[in-house]
Short mmCIF file of C-alpha atoms in Angstrom, two decimals:
data_model
loop_
_atom_site.label_atom_id
_atom_site.label_comp_id
_atom_site.label_asym_id
_atom_site.label_seq_id
_atom_site.Cartn_x
_atom_site.Cartn_y
_atom_site.Cartn_z
CA MET L 1 108.21 94.50 109.84
CA THR L 2 110.72 94.45 112.71
CA THR L 3 114.27 93.55 111.75
CA PRO L 4 115.38 90.36 113.60
CA LEU L 5 117.80 90.99 116.44
CA THR L 6 121.34 89.70 116.44
CA ILE L 7 121.93 87.57 119.54
CA THR L 8 125.40 88.25 120.85
CA GLY L 9 127.61 86.97 123.66
CA ARG L 10 130.52 89.34 122.96
CA TYR L 11 129.69 91.62 125.86
CA ASP L 12 129.10 89.06 128.63
CA ARG L 13 131.74 90.59 130.90
CA HIS L 14 130.25 94.06 130.58
CA MET L 15 126.71 92.74 131.04
CA ARG L 16 127.76 91.02 134.25
CA ARG L 17 129.18 94.34 135.43
CA ALA L 18 125.91 96.06 134.51
CA LEU L 19 124.05 93.51 136.64
CA GLN L 20 126.38 94.25 139.56
CA LEU L 21 125.59 97.94 139.18
CA ALA L 22 121.85 97.26 139.00
CA ALA L 23 121.96 95.31 142.26
CA GLN L 24 123.42 98.25 144.20
CA THR L 25 120.03 99.74 145.00
CA TYR L 26 116.37 98.80 145.43
CA CYS L 27 114.03 101.06 143.48
CA SER L 28 110.60 99.40 143.50
CA PRO L 29 108.24 99.68 141.75
CA ASN L 30 110.76 100.66 139.06
CA PRO L 31 113.15 98.04 137.67
CA GLN L 32 116.73 97.78 138.89
CA VAL L 33 118.86 98.63 135.85
CA GLY L 34 122.60 98.90 135.27
CA CYS L 35 124.47 100.31 132.27
CA VAL L 36 128.05 100.22 130.97
CA ILE L 37 129.40 102.23 128.00
CA VAL L 38 132.42 100.87 126.14
CA LYS L 39 134.64 102.46 123.48
CA ASP L 40 137.87 101.07 122.04
CA SER L 41 137.63 98.18 124.55
CA LYS L 42 137.60 100.61 127.49
CA VAL L 43 134.76 101.40 129.88
CA ILE L 44 134.04 105.12 129.62
CA GLY L 45 130.83 105.35 131.63
CA GLU L 46 128.72 103.44 134.15
CA GLY L 47 125.40 104.07 135.82
CA PHE L 48 122.44 102.54 137.62
CA HIS L 49 118.90 103.61 138.45
CA LYS L 50 118.48 104.77 142.05
CA GLY L 51 114.70 104.99 142.25
CA PRO L 52 111.48 106.62 140.97
CA GLY L 53 112.00 110.18 139.78
CA THR L 54 115.79 109.86 139.55
CA PRO L 55 117.78 109.56 136.28
CA HIS L 56 117.74 106.15 134.66
CA ALA L 57 120.89 104.07 134.27
CA GLU L 58 121.54 105.07 130.65
CA PRO L 59 121.53 108.89 131.08
CA THR L 60 123.68 108.50 134.20
CA ALA L 61 126.28 106.48 132.29
CA LEU L 62 126.10 108.86 129.31
CA ALA L 63 126.72 111.86 131.56
CA ARG L 64 129.85 110.19 132.90
CA ALA L 65 131.05 109.31 129.40
CA GLY L 66 130.49 112.86 128.16
CA THR L 67 131.46 113.57 124.56
CA HIS L 68 133.38 110.28 124.42
CA ALA L 69 130.02 108.50 124.11
CA LYS L 70 129.84 109.35 120.40
CA GLY L 71 130.45 106.12 118.45
CA ALA L 72 130.51 103.97 121.61
CA THR L 73 128.61 100.80 122.56
CA LEU L 74 126.03 100.98 125.34
CA ILE L 75 125.36 97.77 127.29
CA VAL L 76 122.30 97.78 129.55
CA THR L 77 120.44 95.11 131.50
CA LEU L 78 116.97 96.23 130.32
CA GLU L 79 115.85 97.52 126.93
CA PRO L 80 115.94 101.36 127.10
CA CYS L 81 112.58 103.02 127.69
CA ASP L 82 110.84 105.14 125.07
CA HIS L 83 108.40 106.77 127.46
CA GLN L 84 108.02 110.22 128.98
CA GLY L 85 107.31 109.82 132.68
CA ARG L 86 108.92 111.68 135.55
CA THR L 87 112.12 111.50 133.49
CA PRO L 88 112.62 111.82 129.70
CA PRO L 89 112.86 108.75 127.43
CA CYS L 90 116.25 107.04 127.57
CA THR L 91 116.07 106.57 123.81
CA SER L 92 116.31 110.34 123.29
CA ALA L 93 119.46 110.58 125.41
CA ILE L 94 121.06 107.63 123.61
CA ILE L 95 120.36 109.10 120.16
CA ALA L 96 121.53 112.58 121.17
CA ALA L 97 124.80 111.18 122.56
CA GLY L 98 125.69 109.52 119.24
CA ILE L 99 125.83 105.94 120.53
CA SER L 100 126.49 103.59 117.61
CA LYS L 101 125.52 100.24 119.14
CA LEU L 102 123.10 99.08 121.84
CA VAL L 103 123.30 95.70 123.56
CA TYR L 104 120.50 94.97 126.02
CA GLY L 105 119.67 91.99 128.21
CA THR L 106 115.92 91.85 128.89
CA ALA L 107 113.16 93.11 126.61
CA ASP L 108 110.91 95.78 128.15
CA PRO L 109 107.26 94.68 127.66
CA THR L 110 105.94 98.11 128.63
CA HIS L 111 107.82 100.94 126.89
CA GLY L 112 110.77 99.33 125.12
CA GLY L 113 112.61 101.59 122.68
CA ALA L 114 114.81 99.21 120.67
CA GLU L 115 112.81 99.79 117.49
CA ARG L 116 113.12 103.58 117.73
CA LEU L 117 116.88 103.28 118.23
CA ARG L 118 117.15 100.96 115.26
CA LYS L 119 115.25 103.44 113.08
CA ALA L 120 117.68 106.13 114.22
CA GLY L 121 120.53 104.12 112.70
CA ILE L 122 121.84 102.51 115.88
CA LEU L 123 122.84 98.84 115.68
CA VAL L 124 120.69 96.99 118.21
CA GLU L 125 121.65 93.59 119.59
CA ARG L 126 120.14 91.33 122.25
CA ALA L 127 122.62 89.74 124.63
CA LEU L 128 122.80 86.02 125.16
CA PRO L 129 121.18 84.95 128.45
CA THR L 130 123.41 86.36 131.19
CA GLY L 131 121.04 86.42 134.15
CA CYS L 132 119.11 89.58 133.25
CA ASP L 133 115.74 87.83 132.88
CA THR L 134 116.21 86.05 136.21
CA PHE L 135 117.33 89.26 137.91
CA LEU L 136 114.34 91.22 136.57
CA ALA L 137 111.74 88.45 136.98
CA SER L 138 109.91 90.18 139.83
CA TRP L 139 109.62 93.47 137.96
CA LEU L 140 108.51 91.69 134.77
CA LYS L 141 105.69 89.97 136.65
CA TYR L 142 104.48 93.17 138.29
CA ALA L 143 104.78 95.17 135.05
CA THR L 144 102.80 92.66 132.99
CA THR L 145 100.25 91.30 135.49
CA SER L 146 100.02 93.98 138.23
CA ALA L 147 100.54 91.17 140.74
CA PRO L 148 103.33 91.17 143.32
CA TRP L 149 106.29 88.82 143.14
CA VAL L 150 105.88 86.53 146.14
CA VAL L 151 108.85 85.01 147.96
CA LEU L 152 108.31 82.48 150.73
CA LYS L 153 111.07 82.38 153.35
CA ALA L 154 111.42 79.56 155.85
CA ALA L 155 114.04 78.44 158.35
CA THR L 156 113.92 74.67 158.76
CA SER L 157 115.72 71.86 160.52
CA LEU L 158 117.51 69.23 158.47
CA ASP L 159 114.40 67.05 158.68
CA GLY L 160 112.16 69.84 157.33
CA ASN L 161 110.56 71.19 160.51
CA ILE L 162 110.11 74.81 161.62
CA ALA L 163 109.34 74.29 165.32
CA GLU L 164 109.56 71.61 168.01
CA ALA L 165 105.79 71.78 168.56
CA LYS L 166 102.85 73.89 167.40
CA GLY L 167 102.66 77.12 169.35
CA MET L 168 106.26 76.82 170.57
CA ARG L 169 108.83 79.42 169.62
CA THR L 170 111.92 77.66 168.25
CA THR L 171 115.13 79.34 167.08
CA ILE L 172 116.62 77.15 164.37
CA SER L 173 119.03 79.30 162.35
CA CYS L 174 122.63 80.12 163.19
CA PRO L 175 123.63 83.81 163.74
CA GLU L 176 124.95 84.20 160.18
CA ALA L 177 121.69 82.93 158.69
CA LEU L 178 119.62 85.16 160.98
CA GLU L 179 121.60 88.23 159.93
CA HIS L 180 121.34 87.32 156.24
CA SER L 181 117.59 86.77 156.58
CA LYS L 182 117.11 90.16 158.20
CA LYS L 183 119.05 91.95 155.45
CA GLN L 184 116.99 90.18 152.77
CA ARG L 185 113.95 92.13 153.94
CA ASN L 186 115.43 95.32 152.51
CA SER L 187 114.73 94.12 148.96
CA PHE L 188 110.97 93.86 149.49
CA ASP L 189 108.06 96.28 149.73
CA ALA L 190 106.17 94.28 152.36
CA ILE L 191 106.62 91.35 154.72
CA LEU L 192 103.73 89.04 155.65
CA VAL L 193 103.06 86.70 158.58
CA GLY L 194 100.02 85.00 160.05
CA ALA L 195 98.28 86.03 163.26
CA ASN L 196 99.53 82.86 164.98
CA THR L 197 103.15 83.87 164.32
CA VAL L 198 102.44 87.26 165.90
CA ARG L 199 100.90 85.62 168.97
CA VAL L 200 103.68 83.04 169.45
CA ASP L 201 106.81 84.94 168.38
CA ASP L 202 105.76 88.61 168.74
CA PRO L 203 108.19 89.57 165.93
CA GLU L 204 109.13 93.15 165.14
CA LEU L 205 109.63 92.35 161.43
CA ALA L 206 112.22 95.12 161.41
CA SER L 207 114.03 96.32 158.30
CA GLU L 208 116.28 99.23 157.42
CA ARG L 209 113.76 100.52 154.86
CA GLY L 210 110.71 100.45 157.13
CA ILE L 211 108.70 98.23 154.80
CA THR L 212 104.99 97.52 155.17
CA ARG L 213 104.17 94.76 157.67
CA VAL L 214 101.19 92.56 156.75
CA ILE L 215 99.29 90.28 159.13
CA LEU L 216 96.74 87.73 157.94
CA GLY L 217 94.13 87.74 160.68
CA CYS L 218 93.26 90.15 163.51
CA ASP L 219 93.39 87.77 166.47
CA ILE L 220 96.52 89.44 167.79
CA PRO L 221 97.29 91.46 170.94
CA PRO L 222 97.00 95.24 170.45
CA ASP L 223 100.45 95.74 171.97
CA ALA L 224 102.15 93.37 169.50
CA LYS L 225 105.54 94.68 168.34
CA VAL L 226 104.47 94.43 164.71
CA LEU L 227 101.94 97.23 165.37
CA ARG L 228 104.56 99.67 166.65
CA ASP L 229 103.62 102.30 164.02
CA SER L 230 101.09 102.97 161.27
CA ASN L 231 102.97 100.92 158.67
CA ALA L 232 101.05 97.72 159.45
CA LEU L 233 98.10 96.15 157.60
CA ALA L 234 95.88 93.48 159.13
CA TYR L 235 93.44 91.52 156.96
CA CYS L 236 90.28 90.20 158.62
CA LYS L 237 86.69 89.94 157.52
CA HIS L 238 84.93 89.80 160.88
CA THR L 239 86.16 90.72 164.36
CA ASP L 240 84.93 92.27 167.59
CA ALA L 241 84.36 96.04 167.36
CA ALA L 242 86.20 96.73 170.62
CA HIS L 243 89.19 94.69 169.44
CA VAL L 244 89.18 96.53 166.11
CA SER L 245 89.27 99.84 167.96
CA ALA L 246 92.16 98.66 170.16
CA LEU L 247 94.19 97.55 167.14
CA GLN L 248 93.54 100.82 165.33
CA GLN L 249 94.58 102.83 168.38
CA HIS L 250 97.93 101.03 168.24
CA GLY L 251 98.40 102.00 164.58
CA ALA L 252 97.05 99.03 162.63
CA LYS L 253 95.19 99.60 159.38
CA LEU L 254 92.46 96.97 159.11
CA VAL L 255 91.39 95.69 155.70
CA ALA L 256 88.02 93.95 155.38
CA ILE L 257 89.21 91.10 153.16
CA ASP L 258 89.06 87.42 154.07
CA PRO L 259 92.66 86.50 155.04
CA HIS L 260 92.09 83.01 153.62
CA ASP L 261 91.48 84.49 150.15
CA ILE L 262 95.14 84.76 149.19
CA HIS L 263 94.54 86.15 145.71
CA ALA L 264 92.22 88.87 147.04
CA VAL L 265 94.89 89.84 149.58
CA LEU L 266 97.56 89.94 146.85
CA ALA L 267 95.35 92.06 144.59
CA ASP L 268 94.81 94.55 147.41
CA LEU L 269 98.53 94.69 148.18
CA ALA L 270 99.28 95.31 144.49
CA SER L 271 96.79 98.21 144.49
CA ARG L 272 98.85 99.70 147.33
CA GLY L 273 102.03 99.58 145.23
CA ILE L 274 103.45 96.38 146.72
CA ALA L 275 105.52 94.85 143.91
CA ARG L 276 107.59 92.41 146.00
CA LEU L 277 106.18 90.52 148.99
CA LEU L 278 108.13 88.40 151.48
CA VAL L 279 106.10 85.70 153.24
CA GLU L 280 107.74 84.67 156.53
CA GLY L 281 105.28 82.28 158.11
CA GLY L 282 104.14 80.24 159.76
CA ALA L 283 103.24 76.76 158.55
CA ASP L 284 99.53 77.48 157.95
CA ILE L 285 100.42 80.56 155.91
CA TYR L 286 102.93 78.56 153.87
CA GLU L 287 100.28 75.98 153.06
CA SER L 288 97.71 78.65 152.15
CA PHE L 289 100.06 80.34 149.69
CA LEU L 290 101.23 77.07 148.16
CA ALA L 291 97.64 75.80 147.83
CA ALA L 292 96.75 79.05 146.06
CA ASP L 293 99.73 78.56 143.70
CA ALA L 294 100.83 82.05 144.72
CA ILE L 295 104.56 81.49 145.37
CA ASP L 296 107.14 82.57 142.79
CA GLU L 297 110.29 81.83 144.79
CA LEU L 298 111.36 79.92 147.90
CA ARG L 299 114.22 80.98 150.16
CA LEU L 300 115.16 78.31 152.66
CA TYR L 301 117.63 78.42 155.54
CA VAL L 302 118.36 74.80 156.44
CA SER L 303 120.01 74.03 159.78
CA PRO L 304 121.95 70.81 160.48
CA ARG L 305 119.75 70.39 163.59
CA LEU L 306 117.11 67.68 163.75
CA LEU L 307 113.64 68.26 165.23
CA PRO L 308 112.00 64.82 165.17
CA GLY L 309 108.24 65.01 165.50
CA GLY L 310 108.25 68.78 164.99
CA VAL L 311 106.00 71.04 162.92
CA ARG L 312 106.50 70.46 159.21
CA ALA L 313 107.27 73.48 157.04
CA PHE L 314 105.51 71.88 154.06
CA ASN L 315 103.13 68.94 153.92
CA LYS L 316 104.48 68.05 150.49
CA GLU L 317 107.48 69.05 148.40
CA PRO L 318 106.79 72.38 146.66
CA GLY L 319 108.46 71.19 143.42
CA PHE L 320 110.61 74.26 142.74
CA ARG L 321 113.96 74.25 140.92
CA LEU L 322 117.17 75.23 142.68
CA ILE L 323 118.84 78.43 141.39
CA GLU L 324 121.27 79.17 144.24
CA SER L 325 122.83 77.33 147.18
CA ARG L 326 125.53 78.44 149.62
CA ARG L 327 126.72 78.06 153.19
CA LEU L 328 125.93 80.64 155.88
CA GLY L 329 127.78 79.64 159.01
CA THR L 330 126.54 76.17 159.89
CA ASP L 331 123.39 76.53 157.77
CA THR L 332 122.67 76.20 154.06
CA PHE L 333 120.82 78.94 152.18
CA MET L 334 118.87 77.89 149.08
CA ARG L 335 116.85 79.85 146.53
CA MET L 336 114.33 78.02 144.38
CA ARG L 337 111.88 79.12 141.72
CA ARG L 338 108.80 77.44 140.37
CA SER L 339 109.43 74.87 137.66
CA GLU L 340 108.08 76.04 134.31
#
């Protein structure tokens, strides 16, 4: 029988620091993890995971603590792994270093090692909620369901519209919001738009990481900017053979899946290692994903502008709960997650 965990809030400050460390890099499909080691009320080691195949947060922090780690407390955002993959189990490093207490934020549903550490004589405690579960929500979903975490991003006017008229390109966001939106792409594996958005806006969907660009539908011009290299997927069930050839010559990879079958598209993306997906539009795509109940999080950039009679972003309120709100220039940025 597993010994009940002590729930502690003593290390909130250090756990917040561990979360800051975890956020320094994007390491999909692995979880972002941060670690802090404390002894005699002093931080003696810190670390975070930089990506697949690199040392995990705990061994990195232990290496920096050196021999001082013996008898110390290790605080980590995610329960240490007890699994041999491309790197050794973190539990082995923790035991070998002589750590006396472990405090972790989120339980690992895949290869958690708290029980092994407890059997090795280490005091194991679970931290009070400090944001770890929220921070790791996307990884938890992918790890337990093999489905990507889906974020819908929209820039709207104050009256909830995304364009002055259907088929008309409309810039709504202020420069600060546009820059923030572009940087957000770096924390995703893929970005998705509909064919209509490609035809009207001809977006590059650029990012610093060169993420996969996904188009629902193949009715797009072969010279579209989104097809500038081979890192583009287009989903379409039926299309003209000559058009298919033209798209492929420009680098597109065509997938014979109905673009209206959102769950089939998501399953295919997951099979390609896409753990986090950013949906950028347009209105028909928003409605398709919401109707399929496939959205985990909304990110809205709301301008003070009014666009009376414009194209609605959503036909009805999505019903998500607000988790973050802040100003970006003249606009307001809001993050919302589905209500449980």
